[in-house]
Amino acid sequence: MRKLCMALATVCALTTTTPLLAAERTEFQISPRAGPGVLKLDQFRNVDDDLAEIDTGGLGVSFAVLTPIGLLVEGGTESYGNFDWFNADDEFILRQHYAAIGYQFQLGDGWYIVAKAGRAKWKLTSEEGFLFNDDDVETDVQRGYEYFWELGFGKRVNDVMSLGASARSGSYGFGDAGSVAFVMTFSF
């Protein structure tokens, strides 16, 4: 909660002190995203006790409204999971639906930085792999709501499309989750 308050205070301070290069109009944005992530598990049932960190990959999409003063309101969904061969190893999938608010700082020449804070409704599903498991295969699901932060940058390629990247992190009920994503934004 302290991280979220600090992030919101920083965004508010920057919005009041940064000179604005205002957009000409309000934009509706659709942003598909893809990239690697990491799950750091510390409190999850039915999982090997030695398992602490899992590399993941994922996809997502967000829908946002960008106002002429740089305020960004966004909602989206994404899913990150680890890759396992033929269900031989433990499988983890983190799905989340989220809403975020942020600010887009225009840097000139089409470059911009976006700082966001949001709240996610998440579901982590685990399924034990059959290869190293003598018992019945068990599935476990945990759900919750948590805050996250995201920082991204990009460059407008033309009037409709921007290319960029973002980093997201949050502390969840099972541990921590983070991702780095390639983001392609379409503005209308």
JSON list of C-alpha atoms in Angstrom, two decimals:
[
{"chain": "A", "resi": 1, "resn": "MET", "atom": "CA", "xyz": [0.00, 0.00, 0.00]},
{"chain": "A", "resi": 2, "resn": "ARG", "atom": "CA", "xyz": [2.89, 2.32, 0.74]},
{"chain": "A", "resi": 3, "resn": "LYS", "atom": "CA", "xyz": [4.33, 1.73, -2.75]},
{"chain": "A", "resi": 4, "resn": "LEU", "atom": "CA", "xyz": [0.98, 2.63, -4.31]},
{"chain": "A", "resi": 5, "resn": "CYS", "atom": "CA", "xyz": [0.71, 5.84, -2.27]},
{"chain": "A", "resi": 6, "resn": "MET", "atom": "CA", "xyz": [4.25, 6.83, -3.26]},
{"chain": "A", "resi": 7, "resn": "ALA", "atom": "CA", "xyz": [3.53, 6.11, -6.92]},
{"chain": "A", "resi": 8, "resn": "LEU", "atom": "CA", "xyz": [0.33, 8.19, -6.87]},
{"chain": "A", "resi": 9, "resn": "ALA", "atom": "CA", "xyz": [2.10, 11.05, -5.07]},
{"chain": "A", "resi": 10, "resn": "THR", "atom": "CA", "xyz": [4.88, 11.00, -7.67]},
{"chain": "A", "resi": 11, "resn": "VAL", "atom": "CA", "xyz": [2.40, 11.05, -10.55]},
{"chain": "A", "resi": 12, "resn": "CYS", "atom": "CA", "xyz": [0.49, 13.94, -8.96]},
{"chain": "A", "resi": 13, "resn": "ALA", "atom": "CA", "xyz": [3.69, 15.90, -8.35]},
{"chain": "A", "resi": 14, "resn": "LEU", "atom": "CA", "xyz": [4.92, 15.40, -11.90]},
{"chain": "A", "resi": 15, "resn": "THR", "atom": "CA", "xyz": [1.58, 16.38, -13.42]},
{"chain": "A", "resi": 16, "resn": "THR", "atom": "CA", "xyz": [1.62, 19.72, -11.61]},
{"chain": "A", "resi": 17, "resn": "THR", "atom": "CA", "xyz": [5.28, 20.58, -12.30]},
{"chain": "A", "resi": 18, "resn": "THR", "atom": "CA", "xyz": [5.95, 19.18, -15.78]},
{"chain": "A", "resi": 19, "resn": "PRO", "atom": "CA", "xyz": [5.29, 21.43, -18.77]},
{"chain": "A", "resi": 20, "resn": "LEU", "atom": "CA", "xyz": [2.66, 19.74, -20.88]},
{"chain": "A", "resi": 21, "resn": "LEU", "atom": "CA", "xyz": [2.86, 19.07, -24.56]},
{"chain": "A", "resi": 22, "resn": "ALA", "atom": "CA", "xyz": [-0.87, 18.61, -24.79]},
{"chain": "A", "resi": 23, "resn": "ALA", "atom": "CA", "xyz": [-2.42, 16.22, -27.24]},
{"chain": "A", "resi": 24, "resn": "GLU", "atom": "CA", "xyz": [-4.74, 17.68, -29.83]},
{"chain": "A", "resi": 25, "resn": "ARG", "atom": "CA", "xyz": [-7.70, 15.50, -28.85]},
{"chain": "A", "resi": 26, "resn": "THR", "atom": "CA", "xyz": [-8.87, 12.72, -26.58]},
{"chain": "A", "resi": 27, "resn": "GLU", "atom": "CA", "xyz": [-7.66, 9.33, -27.86]},
{"chain": "A", "resi": 28, "resn": "PHE", "atom": "CA", "xyz": [-9.05, 5.83, -27.45]},
{"chain": "A", "resi": 29, "resn": "GLN", "atom": "CA", "xyz": [-6.20, 3.28, -27.34]},
{"chain": "A", "resi": 30, "resn": "ILE", "atom": "CA", "xyz": [-6.04, -0.48, -27.86]},
{"chain": "A", "resi": 31, "resn": "SER", "atom": "CA", "xyz": [-2.72, -2.02, -26.79]},
{"chain": "A", "resi": 32, "resn": "PRO", "atom": "CA", "xyz": [-1.85, -5.68, -27.33]},
{"chain": "A", "resi": 33, "resn": "ARG", "atom": "CA", "xyz": [1.14, -6.80, -25.24]},
{"chain": "A", "resi": 34, "resn": "ALA", "atom": "CA", "xyz": [3.43, -9.81, -25.09]},
{"chain": "A", "resi": 35, "resn": "GLY", "atom": "CA", "xyz": [6.57, -10.66, -23.16]},
{"chain": "A", "resi": 36, "resn": "PRO", "atom": "CA", "xyz": [8.34, -12.54, -20.41]},
{"chain": "A", "resi": 37, "resn": "GLY", "atom": "CA", "xyz": [7.48, -12.45, -16.72]},
{"chain": "A", "resi": 38, "resn": "VAL", "atom": "CA", "xyz": [8.39, -13.99, -13.39]},
{"chain": "A", "resi": 39, "resn": "LEU", "atom": "CA", "xyz": [6.38, -15.42, -10.50]},
{"chain": "A", "resi": 40, "resn": "LYS", "atom": "CA", "xyz": [8.04, -15.44, -7.07]},
{"chain": "A", "resi": 41, "resn": "LEU", "atom": "CA", "xyz": [6.05, -17.89, -4.97]},
{"chain": "A", "resi": 42, "resn": "ASP", "atom": "CA", "xyz": [6.32, -17.85, -1.21]},
{"chain": "A", "resi": 43, "resn": "GLN", "atom": "CA", "xyz": [2.86, -18.88, 0.01]},
{"chain": "A", "resi": 44, "resn": "PHE", "atom": "CA", "xyz": [1.15, -21.33, -2.29]},
{"chain": "A", "resi": 45, "resn": "ARG", "atom": "CA", "xyz": [-0.52, -24.60, -1.41]},
{"chain": "A", "resi": 46, "resn": "ASN", "atom": "CA", "xyz": [0.20, -27.97, -3.06]},
{"chain": "A", "resi": 47, "resn": "VAL", "atom": "CA", "xyz": [3.51, -26.80, -4.50]},
{"chain": "A", "resi": 48, "resn": "ASP", "atom": "CA", "xyz": [7.00, -28.15, -4.06]},
{"chain": "A", "resi": 49, "resn": "ASP", "atom": "CA", "xyz": [8.57, -26.33, -1.08]},
{"chain": "A", "resi": 50, "resn": "ASP", "atom": "CA", "xyz": [11.80, -25.70, -3.01]},
{"chain": "A", "resi": 51, "resn": "LEU", "atom": "CA", "xyz": [9.99, -23.85, -5.78]},
{"chain": "A", "resi": 52, "resn": "ALA", "atom": "CA", "xyz": [10.57, -20.13, -5.35]},
{"chain": "A", "resi": 53, "resn": "GLU", "atom": "CA", "xyz": [10.81, -18.46, -8.76]},
{"chain": "A", "resi": 54, "resn": "ILE", "atom": "CA", "xyz": [9.23, -19.37, -12.09]},
{"chain": "A", "resi": 55, "resn": "ASP", "atom": "CA", "xyz": [9.90, -17.81, -15.49]},
{"chain": "A", "resi": 56, "resn": "THR", "atom": "CA", "xyz": [6.73, -17.17, -17.47]},
{"chain": "A", "resi": 57, "resn": "GLY", "atom": "CA", "xyz": [5.55, -15.79, -20.78]},
{"chain": "A", "resi": 58, "resn": "GLY", "atom": "CA", "xyz": [2.30, -14.11, -21.55]},
{"chain": "A", "resi": 59, "resn": "LEU", "atom": "CA", "xyz": [-0.13, -12.12, -23.62]},
{"chain": "A", "resi": 60, "resn": "GLY", "atom": "CA", "xyz": [-2.59, -9.38, -22.85]},
{"chain": "A", "resi": 61, "resn": "VAL", "atom": "CA", "xyz": [-4.58, -6.47, -24.17]},
{"chain": "A", "resi": 62, "resn": "SER", "atom": "CA", "xyz": [-5.65, -3.15, -22.70]},
{"chain": "A", "resi": 63, "resn": "PHE", "atom": "CA", "xyz": [-8.16, -0.47, -23.60]},
{"chain": "A", "resi": 64, "resn": "ALA", "atom": "CA", "xyz": [-7.46, 3.11, -22.54]},
{"chain": "A", "resi": 65, "resn": "VAL", "atom": "CA", "xyz": [-8.61, 6.70, -22.89]},
{"chain": "A", "resi": 66, "resn": "LEU", "atom": "CA", "xyz": [-5.89, 9.36, -23.07]},
{"chain": "A", "resi": 67, "resn": "THR", "atom": "CA", "xyz": [-7.07, 12.92, -22.37]},
{"chain": "A", "resi": 68, "resn": "PRO", "atom": "CA", "xyz": [-5.48, 16.01, -23.95]},
{"chain": "A", "resi": 69, "resn": "ILE", "atom": "CA", "xyz": [-3.75, 16.85, -20.63]},
{"chain": "A", "resi": 70, "resn": "GLY", "atom": "CA", "xyz": [-2.04, 13.43, -20.47]},
{"chain": "A", "resi": 71, "resn": "LEU", "atom": "CA", "xyz": [-4.30, 11.63, -17.98]},
{"chain": "A", "resi": 72, "resn": "LEU", "atom": "CA", "xyz": [-4.70, 7.94, -18.91]},
{"chain": "A", "resi": 73, "resn": "VAL", "atom": "CA", "xyz": [-7.52, 5.66, -17.71]},
{"chain": "A", "resi": 74, "resn": "GLU", "atom": "CA", "xyz": [-7.01, 2.01, -18.65]},
{"chain": "A", "resi": 75, "resn": "GLY", "atom": "CA", "xyz": [-8.63, -1.40, -18.26]},
{"chain": "A", "resi": 76, "resn": "GLY", "atom": "CA", "xyz": [-7.26, -4.69, -19.51]},
{"chain": "A", "resi": 77, "resn": "THR", "atom": "CA", "xyz": [-6.61, -8.38, -19.14]},
{"chain": "A", "resi": 78, "resn": "GLU", "atom": "CA", "xyz": [-3.52, -10.55, -19.34]},
{"chain": "A", "resi": 79, "resn": "SER", "atom": "CA", "xyz": [-2.40, -14.11, -18.76]},
{"chain": "A", "resi": 80, "resn": "TYR", "atom": "CA", "xyz": [1.10, -15.31, -17.87]},
{"chain": "A", "resi": 81, "resn": "GLY", "atom": "CA", "xyz": [2.14, -18.92, -17.44]},
{"chain": "A", "resi": 82, "resn": "ASN", "atom": "CA", "xyz": [5.16, -21.19, -17.47]},
{"chain": "A", "resi": 83, "resn": "PHE", "atom": "CA", "xyz": [5.78, -23.57, -20.34]},
{"chain": "A", "resi": 84, "resn": "ASP", "atom": "CA", "xyz": [5.95, -27.27, -19.58]},
{"chain": "A", "resi": 85, "resn": "TRP", "atom": "CA", "xyz": [6.27, -30.24, -21.90]},
{"chain": "A", "resi": 86, "resn": "PHE", "atom": "CA", "xyz": [3.19, -32.49, -21.97]},
{"chain": "A", "resi": 87, "resn": "ASN", "atom": "CA", "xyz": [2.22, -31.59, -18.40]},
{"chain": "A", "resi": 88, "resn": "ALA", "atom": "CA", "xyz": [5.36, -33.26, -17.06]},
{"chain": "A", "resi": 89, "resn": "ASP", "atom": "CA", "xyz": [6.24, -30.47, -14.62]},
{"chain": "A", "resi": 90, "resn": "ASP", "atom": "CA", "xyz": [4.18, -28.21, -12.34]},
{"chain": "A", "resi": 91, "resn": "GLU", "atom": "CA", "xyz": [2.15, -25.69, -14.33]},
{"chain": "A", "resi": 92, "resn": "PHE", "atom": "CA", "xyz": [1.26, -22.17, -13.15]},
{"chain": "A", "resi": 93, "resn": "ILE", "atom": "CA", "xyz": [-1.00, -19.65, -14.86]},
{"chain": "A", "resi": 94, "resn": "LEU", "atom": "CA", "xyz": [-1.64, -16.12, -13.56]},
{"chain": "A", "resi": 95, "resn": "ARG", "atom": "CA", "xyz": [-4.67, -14.43, -15.11]},
{"chain": "A", "resi": 96, "resn": "GLN", "atom": "CA", "xyz": [-5.63, -10.92, -14.17]},
{"chain": "A", "resi": 97, "resn": "HIS", "atom": "CA", "xyz": [-8.17, -8.28, -15.12]},
{"chain": "A", "resi": 98, "resn": "TYR", "atom": "CA", "xyz": [-7.21, -4.79, -14.08]},
{"chain": "A", "resi": 99, "resn": "ALA", "atom": "CA", "xyz": [-8.02, -1.09, -14.03]},
{"chain": "A", "resi": 100, "resn": "ALA", "atom": "CA", "xyz": [-5.31, 1.56, -13.87]},
{"chain": "A", "resi": 101, "resn": "ILE", "atom": "CA", "xyz": [-4.86, 5.30, -13.89]},
{"chain": "A", "resi": 102, "resn": "GLY", "atom": "CA", "xyz": [-1.73, 7.04, -15.03]},
{"chain": "A", "resi": 103, "resn": "TYR", "atom": "CA", "xyz": [-0.10, 9.93, -16.77]},
{"chain": "A", "resi": 104, "resn": "GLN", "atom": "CA", "xyz": [1.58, 10.07, -20.17]},
{"chain": "A", "resi": 105, "resn": "PHE", "atom": "CA", "xyz": [4.55, 12.44, -20.33]},
{"chain": "A", "resi": 106, "resn": "GLN", "atom": "CA", "xyz": [5.30, 13.69, -23.84]},
{"chain": "A", "resi": 107, "resn": "LEU", "atom": "CA", "xyz": [9.06, 13.99, -24.40]},
{"chain": "A", "resi": 108, "resn": "GLY", "atom": "CA", "xyz": [9.02, 15.39, -27.92]},
{"chain": "A", "resi": 109, "resn": "ASP", "atom": "CA", "xyz": [9.72, 13.91, -31.35]},
{"chain": "A", "resi": 110, "resn": "GLY", "atom": "CA", "xyz": [7.00, 11.30, -30.72]},
{"chain": "A", "resi": 111, "resn": "TRP", "atom": "CA", "xyz": [8.59, 9.78, -27.56]},
{"chain": "A", "resi": 112, "resn": "TYR", "atom": "CA", "xyz": [6.60, 9.41, -24.36]},
{"chain": "A", "resi": 113, "resn": "ILE", "atom": "CA", "xyz": [6.77, 7.84, -20.88]},
{"chain": "A", "resi": 114, "resn": "VAL", "atom": "CA", "xyz": [3.70, 6.41, -19.12]},
{"chain": "A", "resi": 115, "resn": "ALA", "atom": "CA", "xyz": [3.53, 5.91, -15.34]},
{"chain": "A", "resi": 116, "resn": "LYS", "atom": "CA", "xyz": [0.53, 3.92, -14.05]},
{"chain": "A", "resi": 117, "resn": "ALA", "atom": "CA", "xyz": [-0.84, 2.49, -10.83]},
{"chain": "A", "resi": 118, "resn": "GLY", "atom": "CA", "xyz": [-3.76, 0.10, -10.71]},
{"chain": "A", "resi": 119, "resn": "ARG", "atom": "CA", "xyz": [-5.67, -2.68, -9.06]},
{"chain": "A", "resi": 120, "resn": "ALA", "atom": "CA", "xyz": [-5.94, -6.21, -10.43]},
{"chain": "A", "resi": 121, "resn": "LYS", "atom": "CA", "xyz": [-8.39, -9.03, -9.87]},
{"chain": "A", "resi": 122, "resn": "TRP", "atom": "CA", "xyz": [-6.11, -12.07, -10.18]},
{"chain": "A", "resi": 123, "resn": "LYS", "atom": "CA", "xyz": [-6.38, -15.84, -10.26]},
{"chain": "A", "resi": 124, "resn": "LEU", "atom": "CA", "xyz": [-3.36, -18.14, -9.95]},
{"chain": "A", "resi": 125, "resn": "THR", "atom": "CA", "xyz": [-3.93, -21.73, -11.02]},
{"chain": "A", "resi": 126, "resn": "SER", "atom": "CA", "xyz": [-1.42, -24.49, -10.36]},
{"chain": "A", "resi": 127, "resn": "GLU", "atom": "CA", "xyz": [-1.50, -28.07, -11.53]},
{"chain": "A", "resi": 128, "resn": "GLU", "atom": "CA", "xyz": [1.04, -30.62, -10.38]},
{"chain": "A", "resi": 129, "resn": "GLY", "atom": "CA", "xyz": [2.84, -32.40, -13.17]},
{"chain": "A", "resi": 130, "resn": "PHE", "atom": "CA", "xyz": [2.50, -36.16, -13.44]},
{"chain": "A", "resi": 131, "resn": "LEU", "atom": "CA", "xyz": [6.19, -36.95, -14.10]},
{"chain": "A", "resi": 132, "resn": "PHE", "atom": "CA", "xyz": [7.56, -36.53, -10.56]},
{"chain": "A", "resi": 133, "resn": "ASN", "atom": "CA", "xyz": [4.28, -36.99, -8.71]},
{"chain": "A", "resi": 134, "resn": "ASP", "atom": "CA", "xyz": [3.27, -40.37, -7.31]},
{"chain": "A", "resi": 135, "resn": "ASP", "atom": "CA", "xyz": [-0.13, -39.21, -6.03]},
{"chain": "A", "resi": 136, "resn": "ASP", "atom": "CA", "xyz": [-3.14, -37.99, -7.95]},
{"chain": "A", "resi": 137, "resn": "VAL", "atom": "CA", "xyz": [-2.55, -34.80, -9.88]},
{"chain": "A", "resi": 138, "resn": "GLU", "atom": "CA", "xyz": [-3.87, -31.90, -7.84]},
{"chain": "A", "resi": 139, "resn": "THR", "atom": "CA", "xyz": [-5.08, -28.52, -9.04]},
{"chain": "A", "resi": 140, "resn": "ASP", "atom": "CA", "xyz": [-5.09, -25.48, -6.80]},
{"chain": "A", "resi": 141, "resn": "VAL", "atom": "CA", "xyz": [-6.59, -22.05, -7.40]},
{"chain": "A", "resi": 142, "resn": "GLN", "atom": "CA", "xyz": [-6.06, -18.85, -5.46]},
{"chain": "A", "resi": 143, "resn": "ARG", "atom": "CA", "xyz": [-7.84, -15.57, -6.11]},
{"chain": "A", "resi": 144, "resn": "GLY", "atom": "CA", "xyz": [-7.55, -12.06, -4.85]},
{"chain": "A", "resi": 145, "resn": "TYR", "atom": "CA", "xyz": [-7.28, -8.33, -5.49]},
{"chain": "A", "resi": 146, "resn": "GLU", "atom": "CA", "xyz": [-3.96, -6.47, -5.35]},
{"chain": "A", "resi": 147, "resn": "TYR", "atom": "CA", "xyz": [-2.34, -3.20, -6.40]},
{"chain": "A", "resi": 148, "resn": "PHE", "atom": "CA", "xyz": [0.42, -2.93, -9.00]},
{"chain": "A", "resi": 149, "resn": "TRP", "atom": "CA", "xyz": [2.56, -0.29, -10.69]},
{"chain": "A", "resi": 150, "resn": "GLU", "atom": "CA", "xyz": [3.70, -0.03, -14.29]},
{"chain": "A", "resi": 151, "resn": "LEU", "atom": "CA", "xyz": [6.20, 2.13, -16.13]},
{"chain": "A", "resi": 152, "resn": "GLY", "atom": "CA", "xyz": [6.35, 2.21, -19.91]},
{"chain": "A", "resi": 153, "resn": "PHE", "atom": "CA", "xyz": [7.82, 4.15, -22.78]},
{"chain": "A", "resi": 154, "resn": "GLY", "atom": "CA", "xyz": [7.15, 4.33, -26.48]},
{"chain": "A", "resi": 155, "resn": "LYS", "atom": "CA", "xyz": [7.49, 6.19, -29.73]},
{"chain": "A", "resi": 156, "resn": "ARG", "atom": "CA", "xyz": [4.71, 7.17, -32.06]},
{"chain": "A", "resi": 157, "resn": "VAL", "atom": "CA", "xyz": [5.41, 5.63, -35.45]},
{"chain": "A", "resi": 158, "resn": "ASN", "atom": "CA", "xyz": [2.52, 7.33, -37.29]},
{"chain": "A", "resi": 159, "resn": "ASP", "atom": "CA", "xyz": [-0.84, 8.91, -36.47]},
{"chain": "A", "resi": 160, "resn": "VAL", "atom": "CA", "xyz": [-2.36, 5.57, -35.47]},
{"chain": "A", "resi": 161, "resn": "MET", "atom": "CA", "xyz": [0.42, 3.33, -34.10]},
{"chain": "A", "resi": 162, "resn": "SER", "atom": "CA", "xyz": [3.04, 3.53, -31.35]},
{"chain": "A", "resi": 163, "resn": "LEU", "atom": "CA", "xyz": [5.66, 0.94, -30.37]},
{"chain": "A", "resi": 164, "resn": "GLY", "atom": "CA", "xyz": [7.12, 0.58, -26.91]},
{"chain": "A", "resi": 165, "resn": "ALA", "atom": "CA", "xyz": [7.77, -1.51, -23.83]},
{"chain": "A", "resi": 166, "resn": "SER", "atom": "CA", "xyz": [6.59, -1.60, -20.24]},
{"chain": "A", "resi": 167, "resn": "ALA", "atom": "CA", "xyz": [7.58, -3.09, -16.90]},
{"chain": "A", "resi": 168, "resn": "ARG", "atom": "CA", "xyz": [4.95, -4.10, -14.34]},
{"chain": "A", "resi": 169, "resn": "SER", "atom": "CA", "xyz": [5.29, -5.38, -10.78]},
{"chain": "A", "resi": 170, "resn": "GLY", "atom": "CA", "xyz": [3.05, -6.13, -7.84]},
{"chain": "A", "resi": 171, "resn": "SER", "atom": "CA", "xyz": [2.90, -8.00, -4.55]},
{"chain": "A", "resi": 172, "resn": "TYR", "atom": "CA", "xyz": [0.16, -10.62, -4.52]},
{"chain": "A", "resi": 173, "resn": "GLY", "atom": "CA", "xyz": [-1.24, -13.07, -1.96]},
{"chain": "A", "resi": 174, "resn": "PHE", "atom": "CA", "xyz": [1.08, -15.84, -3.22]},
{"chain": "A", "resi": 175, "resn": "GLY", "atom": "CA", "xyz": [4.23, -13.70, -3.52]},
{"chain": "A", "resi": 176, "resn": "ASP", "atom": "CA", "xyz": [5.39, -11.28, -6.23]},
{"chain": "A", "resi": 177, "resn": "ALA", "atom": "CA", "xyz": [4.72, -11.12, -9.95]},
{"chain": "A", "resi": 178, "resn": "GLY", "atom": "CA", "xyz": [6.42, -9.01, -12.58]},
{"chain": "A", "resi": 179, "resn": "SER", "atom": "CA", "xyz": [6.55, -8.74, -16.33]},
{"chain": "A", "resi": 180, "resn": "VAL", "atom": "CA", "xyz": [8.27, -6.90, -19.14]},
{"chain": "A", "resi": 181, "resn": "ALA", "atom": "CA", "xyz": [6.22, -6.55, -22.29]},
{"chain": "A", "resi": 182, "resn": "PHE", "atom": "CA", "xyz": [6.50, -5.33, -25.84]},
{"chain": "A", "resi": 183, "resn": "VAL", "atom": "CA", "xyz": [3.50, -3.05, -26.38]},
{"chain": "A", "resi": 184, "resn": "MET", "atom": "CA", "xyz": [1.95, -1.96, -29.68]},
{"chain": "A", "resi": 185, "resn": "THR", "atom": "CA", "xyz": [-0.59, 0.83, -29.19]},
{"chain": "A", "resi": 186, "resn": "PHE", "atom": "CA", "xyz": [-3.26, 1.78, -31.72]},
{"chain": "A", "resi": 187, "resn": "SER", "atom": "CA", "xyz": [-4.82, 5.23, -31.17]},
{"chain": "A", "resi": 188, "resn": "PHE", "atom": "CA", "xyz": [-8.18, 6.36, -32.55]}
]
